């Protein structure tokens, strides 16, 4: 039997019979209906309302990070993080080449240049040792600022992304950021519910971005949030995302060019209901990952990506590594033909024409993971007997 056939057989055993099966589908129930209806009836559907406050409070309570500011999407959250972190026109910002383009676009919005670094096989995140050696090699410190000696530009920040929900080696990366005087920002868009050493992802960065897009572990339809321990950064982030509007009983004034980035109350109502589902969805997703792991352990030539040591991953997307790119493409082709909507990794960002002028280090692990990796259907309710009952 070919490898493609063996993998499809396992997928047939694990997945329900319906077709198509998407990569990651949202799940809604009565609570979502009730809160969204209540929000509509209240008339407070836009960027002010009790659901926004409640959603922010629930994010803060769940993650243990004291300040949460809800935004219109994850990209806007990350953009705001970069601005309040002090990223300026002409700066460079380090981030992995193997991530969604939403990690890099806000760097460009803020006038800075993305500088791509390599990942590692165990966590899928940035490789700390190689980052350290690379920065030692190409940068120099002048005053409080790190400069890229090749480009002459300041290297201002490091964005660590917790890829597919697996926590990066964030404590080591935080030490490197401190040593080279870089602001540390965590892109935890994929990792709500993922923990390292009993701390939620996002606990190390000065600022962290979350996403509640429709394909994330929970959704607001669209949405995002900024998390921080720092009350002053939180205040500035909230101010900037509400058009820099000054607080006053009746006068309307603005003290900067801000952004209309606040999450509407209607989306927050959905988010509040989804937060109640989070523990159950996490349990279901971890069970699905376990079932995949056990099934694929019977095949010699593939490897199922497990959570890193000392971590609890949300397994946002389950990853299978194939022996080579040809086998990867064979599987993708065969699976799509029958309505199983598997996906490869994102095209590495340094390969996209829009980033052709961005600096990058050697990226062997990025290329390897991209060539070998296939993301498997990962919706939380795939193993439930009544799938897909969660559609309203
Ligand atoms: C989803 C995602 C984003 C962007 O979030 P949106 O809400 O879609 O704007 C950013 N980074 C990563 C890694 C993501 O997966």
GROMACS .gro file of C-alpha atoms and ligand atoms in nm:
model
  407
    1UNK     CA    1   0.000   0.000   0.000
    2UNK     CA    2   0.129   0.351  -0.078
    3UNK     CA    3   0.198   0.591   0.206
    4UNK     CA    4  -0.081   0.821   0.081
    5UNK     CA    5  -0.328   0.534   0.099
    6UNK     CA    6  -0.215   0.432   0.449
    7UNK     CA    7  -0.256   0.790   0.575
    8UNK     CA    8  -0.599   0.827   0.415
    9UNK     CA    9  -0.707   0.500   0.577
   10UNK     CA   10  -0.614   0.638   0.918
   11UNK     CA   11  -0.800   0.961   0.844
   12UNK     CA   12  -1.107   0.759   0.743
   13UNK     CA   13  -1.094   0.578   1.076
   14UNK     CA   14  -1.060   0.893   1.283
   15UNK     CA   15  -1.278   1.143   1.096
   16UNK     CA   16  -1.654   1.145   1.049
   17UNK     CA   17  -1.798   1.040   0.711
   18UNK     CA   18  -1.931   1.383   0.603
   19UNK     CA   19  -1.754   1.568   0.320
   20UNK     CA   20  -1.610   1.820   0.292
   21UNK     CA   21  -1.423   1.837   0.622
   22UNK     CA   22  -1.251   2.171   0.671
   23UNK     CA   23  -0.924   2.237   0.845
   24UNK     CA   24  -1.072   2.413   1.146
   25UNK     CA   25  -1.441   2.489   1.178
   26UNK     CA   26  -1.604   2.707   1.445
   27UNK     CA   27  -1.859   2.559   1.687
   28UNK     CA   28  -2.165   2.741   1.822
   29UNK     CA   29  -2.443   2.645   2.060
   30UNK     CA   30  -2.732   2.790   2.261
   31UNK     CA   31  -2.509   3.018   2.468
   32UNK     CA   32  -2.385   3.197   2.155
   33UNK     CA   33  -2.740   3.246   2.032
   34UNK     CA   34  -2.854   3.378   2.371
   35UNK     CA   35  -2.574   3.632   2.419
   36UNK     CA   36  -2.576   3.762   2.062
   37UNK     CA   37  -2.955   3.801   2.079
   38UNK     CA   38  -2.926   3.981   2.412
   39UNK     CA   39  -2.667   4.215   2.261
   40UNK     CA   40  -2.893   4.293   1.963
   41UNK     CA   41  -3.186   4.363   2.194
   42UNK     CA   42  -2.975   4.594   2.410
   43UNK     CA   43  -2.902   4.815   2.106
   44UNK     CA   44  -2.533   4.834   2.208
   45UNK     CA   45  -2.385   4.661   1.906
   46UNK     CA   46  -2.083   4.879   1.835
   47UNK     CA   47  -1.755   4.954   2.009
   48UNK     CA   48  -1.898   5.036   2.352
   49UNK     CA   49  -2.088   4.790   2.568
   50UNK     CA   50  -2.083   4.551   2.860
   51UNK     CA   51  -1.979   4.249   2.650
   52UNK     CA   52  -1.651   4.415   2.549
   53UNK     CA   53  -1.563   4.470   2.917
   54UNK     CA   54  -1.676   4.121   3.010
   55UNK     CA   55  -1.479   3.960   2.726
   56UNK     CA   56  -1.163   4.148   2.824
   57UNK     CA   57  -1.209   4.046   3.187
   58UNK     CA   58  -1.253   3.680   3.093
   59UNK     CA   59  -0.933   3.683   2.881
   60UNK     CA   60  -0.738   3.839   3.163
   61UNK     CA   61  -0.875   3.593   3.420
   62UNK     CA   62  -0.812   3.291   3.198
   63UNK     CA   63  -0.454   3.380   3.098
   64UNK     CA   64  -0.350   3.537   3.428
   65UNK     CA   65  -0.225   3.844   3.238
   66UNK     CA   66  -0.374   4.148   3.412
   67UNK     CA   67  -0.465   4.375   3.118
   68UNK     CA   68  -0.661   4.277   2.805
   69UNK     CA   69  -0.775   4.517   2.531
   70UNK     CA   70  -1.013   4.370   2.272
   71UNK     CA   71  -0.953   4.468   1.909
   72UNK     CA   72  -1.117   4.429   1.570
   73UNK     CA   73  -0.881   4.144   1.472
   74UNK     CA   74  -0.545   3.990   1.555
   75UNK     CA   75  -0.359   4.188   1.292
   76UNK     CA   76  -0.480   4.515   1.445
   77UNK     CA   77  -0.381   4.388   1.790
   78UNK     CA   78  -0.028   4.316   1.669
   79UNK     CA   79  -0.007   4.651   1.490
   80UNK     CA   80  -0.102   4.827   1.812
   81UNK     CA   81   0.153   4.622   2.009
   82UNK     CA   82   0.428   4.737   1.769
   83UNK     CA   83   0.330   5.103   1.796
   84UNK     CA   84   0.315   5.113   2.175
   85UNK     CA   85   0.639   4.912   2.185
   86UNK     CA   86   0.804   5.208   2.010
   87UNK     CA   87   0.867   5.047   1.671
   88UNK     CA   88   0.940   5.328   1.423
   89UNK     CA   89   0.984   5.387   1.052
   90UNK     CA   90   1.314   5.235   0.938
   91UNK     CA   91   1.345   4.988   1.227
   92UNK     CA   92   1.382   4.614   1.183
   93UNK     CA   93   1.165   4.362   1.363
   94UNK     CA   94   1.270   3.998   1.398
   95UNK     CA   95   1.010   3.727   1.343
   96UNK     CA   96   0.994   3.371   1.210
   97UNK     CA   97   0.979   3.306   0.835
   98UNK     CA   98   0.741   3.019   0.903
   99UNK     CA   99   0.425   3.194   1.019
  100UNK     CA  100   0.101   3.339   0.887
  101UNK     CA  101   0.146   3.668   0.697
  102UNK     CA  102  -0.062   3.835   0.970
  103UNK     CA  103   0.252   3.824   1.187
  104UNK     CA  104   0.450   4.028   0.933
  105UNK     CA  105   0.200   4.272   0.776
  106UNK     CA  106   0.169   4.490   1.090
  107UNK     CA  107   0.548   4.529   1.094
  108UNK     CA  108   0.517   4.693   0.751
  109UNK     CA  109   0.214   4.900   0.864
  110UNK     CA  110   0.432   5.045   1.139
  111UNK     CA  111   0.696   5.148   0.882
  112UNK     CA  112   0.946   4.883   0.989
  113UNK     CA  113   1.116   4.604   0.795
  114UNK     CA  114   1.051   4.238   0.881
  115UNK     CA  115   1.372   4.040   0.939
  116UNK     CA  116   1.308   3.667   0.916
  117UNK     CA  117   1.468   3.404   1.140
  118UNK     CA  118   1.462   3.025   1.145
  119UNK     CA  119   1.256   2.786   1.353
  120UNK     CA  120   1.330   2.451   1.517
  121UNK     CA  121   1.169   2.110   1.481
  122UNK     CA  122   1.068   2.047   1.843
  123UNK     CA  123   0.857   2.358   1.909
  124UNK     CA  124   0.808   2.491   1.550
  125UNK     CA  125   0.901   2.830   1.702
  126UNK     CA  126   1.220   3.037   1.675
  127UNK     CA  127   1.539   2.843   1.750
  128UNK     CA  128   1.693   3.034   2.048
  129UNK     CA  129   2.052   2.914   2.003
  130UNK     CA  130   2.061   3.004   1.637
  131UNK     CA  131   1.895   3.342   1.703
  132UNK     CA  132   2.154   3.416   1.971
  133UNK     CA  133   2.447   3.324   1.746
  134UNK     CA  134   2.302   3.516   1.453
  135UNK     CA  135   2.246   3.836   1.654
  136UNK     CA  136   2.594   3.806   1.804
  137UNK     CA  137   2.726   3.782   1.451
  138UNK     CA  138   2.535   4.058   1.271
  139UNK     CA  139   2.444   4.319   1.535
  140UNK     CA  140   2.618   4.567   1.762
  141UNK     CA  141   2.487   4.760   2.061
  142UNK     CA  142   2.513   5.138   2.054
  143UNK     CA  143   2.377   5.299   2.366
  144UNK     CA  144   2.045   5.128   2.439
  145UNK     CA  145   1.989   5.021   2.082
  146UNK     CA  146   2.076   4.712   1.883
  147UNK     CA  147   2.188   4.781   1.525
  148UNK     CA  148   2.207   4.550   1.227
  149UNK     CA  149   2.566   4.605   1.108
  150UNK     CA  150   2.477   4.495   0.754
  151UNK     CA  151   2.187   4.736   0.700
  152UNK     CA  152   2.266   5.005   0.957
  153UNK     CA  153   1.908   4.991   1.083
  154UNK     CA  154   1.803   4.961   1.449
  155UNK     CA  155   1.665   4.618   1.540
  156UNK     CA  156   1.384   4.718   1.772
  157UNK     CA  157   1.168   4.416   1.854
  158UNK     CA  158   1.137   4.039   1.845
  159UNK     CA  159   0.801   3.878   1.765
  160UNK     CA  160   0.780   3.521   1.895
  161UNK     CA  161   0.497   3.318   1.740
  162UNK     CA  162   0.352   3.005   1.903
  163UNK     CA  163   0.307   2.814   1.580
  164UNK     CA  164  -0.003   2.592   1.540
  165UNK     CA  165  -0.058   2.637   1.915
  166UNK     CA  166   0.271   2.482   2.028
  167UNK     CA  167   0.453   2.705   2.279
  168UNK     CA  168   0.789   2.835   2.154
  169UNK     CA  169   1.095   2.824   2.384
  170UNK     CA  170   0.981   3.157   2.517
  171UNK     CA  171   1.182   3.185   2.841
  172UNK     CA  172   1.510   3.145   2.650
  173UNK     CA  173   1.392   3.382   2.379
  174UNK     CA  174   1.297   3.639   2.645
  175UNK     CA  175   1.655   3.626   2.778
  176UNK     CA  176   1.793   3.685   2.429
  177UNK     CA  177   1.554   3.978   2.377
  178UNK     CA  178   1.670   4.132   2.706
  179UNK     CA  179   2.037   4.079   2.625
  180UNK     CA  180   2.008   4.248   2.284
  181UNK     CA  181   1.768   4.516   2.417
  182UNK     CA  182   1.479   4.413   2.195
  183UNK     CA  183   1.117   4.460   2.291
  184UNK     CA  184   0.959   4.115   2.316
  185UNK     CA  185   0.615   4.074   2.157
  186UNK     CA  186   0.431   3.742   2.155
  187UNK     CA  187   0.202   3.653   1.867
  188UNK     CA  188  -0.027   3.413   2.052
  189UNK     CA  189  -0.296   3.428   1.782
  190UNK     CA  190  -0.291   3.048   1.755
  191UNK     CA  191  -0.218   2.960   2.116
  192UNK     CA  192  -0.508   3.056   2.342
  193UNK     CA  193  -0.519   2.764   2.587
  194UNK     CA  194  -0.149   2.673   2.540
  195UNK     CA  195   0.079   2.677   2.842
  196UNK     CA  196   0.451   2.642   2.912
  197UNK     CA  197   0.567   2.564   3.266
  198UNK     CA  198   0.217   2.651   3.395
  199UNK     CA  199   0.226   2.999   3.243
  200UNK     CA  200  -0.006   3.089   2.960
  201UNK     CA  201   0.161   3.177   2.628
  202UNK     CA  202   0.180   3.556   2.622
  203UNK     CA  203   0.307   3.578   2.981
  204UNK     CA  204   0.666   3.665   2.882
  205UNK     CA  205   0.624   3.939   2.624
  206UNK     CA  206   0.590   4.307   2.709
  207UNK     CA  207   0.289   4.283   2.479
  208UNK     CA  208   0.096   3.991   2.330
  209UNK     CA  209  -0.155   3.963   2.047
  210UNK     CA  210  -0.446   3.715   2.030
  211UNK     CA  211  -0.683   3.644   1.740
  212UNK     CA  212  -1.047   3.536   1.737
  213UNK     CA  213  -1.082   3.489   1.364
  214UNK     CA  214  -1.330   3.221   1.251
  215UNK     CA  215  -1.062   2.955   1.213
  216UNK     CA  216  -0.902   3.001   1.558
  217UNK     CA  217  -0.974   2.786   1.864
  218UNK     CA  218  -1.257   3.020   1.964
  219UNK     CA  219  -1.400   3.301   1.755
  220UNK     CA  220  -1.578   3.636   1.771
  221UNK     CA  221  -1.650   3.613   1.396
  222UNK     CA  222  -1.349   3.841   1.375
  223UNK     CA  223  -1.159   3.980   1.667
  224UNK     CA  224  -0.835   4.007   1.855
  225UNK     CA  225  -0.687   4.125   2.183
  226UNK     CA  226  -0.376   4.279   2.330
  227UNK     CA  227  -0.247   4.138   2.659
  228UNK     CA  228   0.008   4.302   2.885
  229UNK     CA  229   0.129   4.313   3.244
  230UNK     CA  230   0.210   4.683   3.210
  231UNK     CA  231  -0.074   4.923   3.305
  232UNK     CA  232   0.079   5.214   3.112
  233UNK     CA  233   0.117   5.011   2.790
  234UNK     CA  234  -0.241   4.890   2.840
  235UNK     CA  235  -0.367   5.246   2.878
  236UNK     CA  236  -0.187   5.357   2.561
  237UNK     CA  237  -0.307   5.055   2.365
  238UNK     CA  238  -0.668   5.118   2.465
  239UNK     CA  239  -0.639   5.488   2.383
  240UNK     CA  240  -0.482   5.428   2.040
  241UNK     CA  241  -0.740   5.165   1.944
  242UNK     CA  242  -1.027   5.404   2.029
  243UNK     CA  243  -0.918   5.678   1.784
  244UNK     CA  244  -0.710   5.844   2.061
  245UNK     CA  245  -1.035   5.993   2.186
  246UNK     CA  246  -1.004   6.200   2.503
  247UNK     CA  247  -1.238   6.118   2.784
  248UNK     CA  248  -1.498   6.391   2.843
  249UNK     CA  249  -1.868   6.399   2.928
  250UNK     CA  250  -1.970   6.570   2.604
  251UNK     CA  251  -1.673   6.717   2.417
  252UNK     CA  252  -1.516   6.515   2.137
  253UNK     CA  253  -1.141   6.559   2.112
  254UNK     CA  254  -0.847   6.347   2.005
  255UNK     CA  255  -0.485   6.390   2.110
  256UNK     CA  256  -0.325   6.179   1.835
  257UNK     CA  257  -0.401   6.006   1.506
  258UNK     CA  258  -0.541   5.686   1.653
  259UNK     CA  259  -0.708   5.384   1.502
  260UNK     CA  260  -1.065   5.257   1.491
  261UNK     CA  261  -0.954   4.915   1.615
  262UNK     CA  262  -1.194   4.844   1.903
  263UNK     CA  263  -1.393   4.520   1.899
  264UNK     CA  264  -1.769   4.575   1.849
  265UNK     CA  265  -1.993   4.466   2.138
  266UNK     CA  266  -2.177   4.226   1.904
  267UNK     CA  267  -1.856   4.035   1.836
  268UNK     CA  268  -1.764   4.048   2.205
  269UNK     CA  269  -2.100   3.888   2.295
  270UNK     CA  270  -2.010   3.594   2.072
  271UNK     CA  271  -1.664   3.590   2.231
  272UNK     CA  272  -1.807   3.575   2.584
  273UNK     CA  273  -2.013   3.267   2.495
  274UNK     CA  274  -1.710   3.109   2.324
  275UNK     CA  275  -1.488   3.164   2.629
  276UNK     CA  276  -1.730   2.947   2.827
  277UNK     CA  277  -1.674   2.672   2.569
  278UNK     CA  278  -1.296   2.699   2.578
  279UNK     CA  279  -1.218   2.431   2.842
  280UNK     CA  280  -1.441   2.178   2.667
  281UNK     CA  281  -1.303   2.259   2.325
  282UNK     CA  282  -0.948   2.224   2.457
  283UNK     CA  283  -1.028   1.881   2.603
  284UNK     CA  284  -1.182   1.771   2.273
  285UNK     CA  285  -0.889   1.899   2.069
  286UNK     CA  286  -0.636   1.729   2.294
  287UNK     CA  287  -0.828   1.402   2.261
  288UNK     CA  288  -0.828   1.436   1.882
  289UNK     CA  289  -0.451   1.497   1.887
  290UNK     CA  290  -0.404   1.187   2.103
  291UNK     CA  291  -0.609   0.978   1.862
  292UNK     CA  292  -0.405   1.106   1.566
  293UNK     CA  293  -0.078   1.046   1.754
  294UNK     CA  294  -0.167   0.686   1.841
  295UNK     CA  295  -0.291   0.607   1.491
  296UNK     CA  296   0.010   0.757   1.312
  297UNK     CA  297   0.252   0.583   1.551
  298UNK     CA  298   0.169   0.266   1.353
  299UNK     CA  299   0.323   0.416   1.033
  300UNK     CA  300   0.700   0.412   0.990
  301UNK     CA  301   0.756   0.702   0.753
  302UNK     CA  302   0.554   0.978   0.912
  303UNK     CA  303   0.579   1.175   1.232
  304UNK     CA  304   0.294   1.338   1.421
  305UNK     CA  305   0.394   1.667   1.589
  306UNK     CA  306   0.355   1.637   1.966
  307UNK     CA  307   0.351   1.917   2.221
  308UNK     CA  308   0.699   2.031   2.335
  309UNK     CA  309   0.838   1.914   2.672
  310UNK     CA  310   0.694   2.097   2.977
  311UNK     CA  311   0.410   2.234   2.766
  312UNK     CA  312   0.038   2.186   2.734
  313UNK     CA  313  -0.061   2.271   2.378
  314UNK     CA  314  -0.406   2.357   2.248
  315UNK     CA  315  -0.323   2.159   1.930
  316UNK     CA  316  -0.485   2.432   1.724
  317UNK     CA  317  -0.379   2.256   1.404
  318UNK     CA  318  -0.251   1.899   1.406
  319UNK     CA  319   0.067   1.856   1.203
  320UNK     CA  320   0.190   1.546   1.023
  321UNK     CA  321   0.543   1.535   0.879
  322UNK     CA  322   0.596   1.334   0.561
  323UNK     CA  323   0.923   1.196   0.424
  324UNK     CA  324   0.947   1.447   0.137
  325UNK     CA  325   0.769   1.715  -0.060
  326UNK     CA  326   0.654   1.476  -0.330
  327UNK     CA  327   0.471   1.257  -0.076
  328UNK     CA  328   0.330   1.572   0.083
  329UNK     CA  329   0.184   1.686  -0.248
  330UNK     CA  330   0.050   1.340  -0.329
  331UNK     CA  331  -0.135   1.334   0.002
  332UNK     CA  332  -0.272   1.689  -0.040
  333UNK     CA  333  -0.395   1.604  -0.386
  334UNK     CA  334  -0.561   1.276  -0.291
  335UNK     CA  335  -0.720   1.423   0.024
  336UNK     CA  336  -0.866   1.725  -0.156
  337UNK     CA  337  -1.007   1.500  -0.428
  338UNK     CA  338  -1.226   1.336  -0.166
  339UNK     CA  339  -1.315   1.651   0.031
  340UNK     CA  340  -1.063   1.633   0.316
  341UNK     CA  341  -0.929   1.989   0.314
  342UNK     CA  342  -0.574   1.933   0.440
  343UNK     CA  343  -0.324   2.216   0.401
  344UNK     CA  344   0.053   2.258   0.378
  345UNK     CA  345   0.223   2.522   0.593
  346UNK     CA  346   0.207   2.885   0.482
  347UNK     CA  347   0.458   2.966   0.207
  348UNK     CA  348   0.765   3.084   0.404
  349UNK     CA  349   0.739   3.462   0.418
  350UNK     CA  350   1.087   3.534   0.281
  351UNK     CA  351   0.975   3.360  -0.042
  352UNK     CA  352   0.684   3.600  -0.098
  353UNK     CA  353   0.754   3.875  -0.354
  354UNK     CA  354   0.635   4.146  -0.111
  355UNK     CA  355   0.915   4.057   0.131
  356UNK     CA  356   1.191   4.007  -0.125
  357UNK     CA  357   1.389   4.299   0.018
  358UNK     CA  358   1.359   4.180   0.379
  359UNK     CA  359   1.674   4.046   0.544
  360UNK     CA  360   1.675   3.687   0.664
  361UNK     CA  361   1.914   3.435   0.815
  362UNK     CA  362   1.973   3.092   0.665
  363UNK     CA  363   1.643   2.909   0.698
  364UNK     CA  364   1.706   2.533   0.664
  365UNK     CA  365   1.448   2.426   0.925
  366UNK     CA  366   1.181   2.658   0.781
  367UNK     CA  367   1.233   2.500   0.439
  368UNK     CA  368   1.229   2.146   0.580
  369UNK     CA  369   0.909   2.194   0.780
  370UNK     CA  370   0.741   2.364   0.486
  371UNK     CA  371   0.834   2.077   0.250
  372UNK     CA  372   0.732   1.797   0.487
  373UNK     CA  373   0.439   1.934   0.687
  374UNK     CA  374   0.067   1.878   0.633
  375UNK     CA  375  -0.197   2.022   0.865
  376UNK     CA  376  -0.480   1.778   0.938
  377UNK     CA  377  -0.849   1.851   1.007
  378UNK     CA  378  -0.851   1.983   1.363
  379UNK     CA  379  -1.200   2.108   1.452
  380UNK     CA  380  -1.277   2.046   1.819
  381UNK     CA  381  -1.590   1.841   1.759
  382UNK     CA  382  -1.461   1.599   1.494
  383UNK     CA  383  -1.473   1.303   1.733
  384UNK     CA  384  -1.820   1.384   1.868
  385UNK     CA  385  -2.086   1.132   1.767
  386UNK     CA  386  -2.326   1.411   1.666
  387UNK     CA  387  -2.076   1.600   1.442
  388UNK     CA  388  -2.155   1.861   1.300
  389UNK     CA  389  -2.446   1.934   1.534
  390UNK     CA  390  -2.283   2.254   1.662
  391UNK     CA  391  -2.400   2.455   1.362
  392UNK     CA  392  -2.691   2.680   1.455
  393LIG     C1  393  -0.459   3.446   1.272
  393LIG     C2  394  -0.323   3.496   1.291
  393LIG     C3  395  -0.294   3.635   1.295
  393LIG     C4  396  -0.390   3.743   1.257
  393LIG     O1  397  -0.511   3.739   1.315
  393LIG     P1  398  -0.641   3.799   1.239
  393LIG     O2  399  -0.742   3.801   1.350
  393LIG     O3  400  -0.676   3.704   1.129
  393LIG     O4  401  -0.607   3.934   1.191
  393LIG     C5  402  -0.164   3.674   1.324
  393LIG     N1  403  -0.068   3.584   1.348
  393LIG     C6  404  -0.091   3.452   1.343
  393LIG     C7  405   0.021   3.359   1.373
  393LIG     C8  406  -0.218   3.403   1.312
  393LIG     O5  407  -0.239   3.272   1.304
   0.00000   0.00000   0.00000
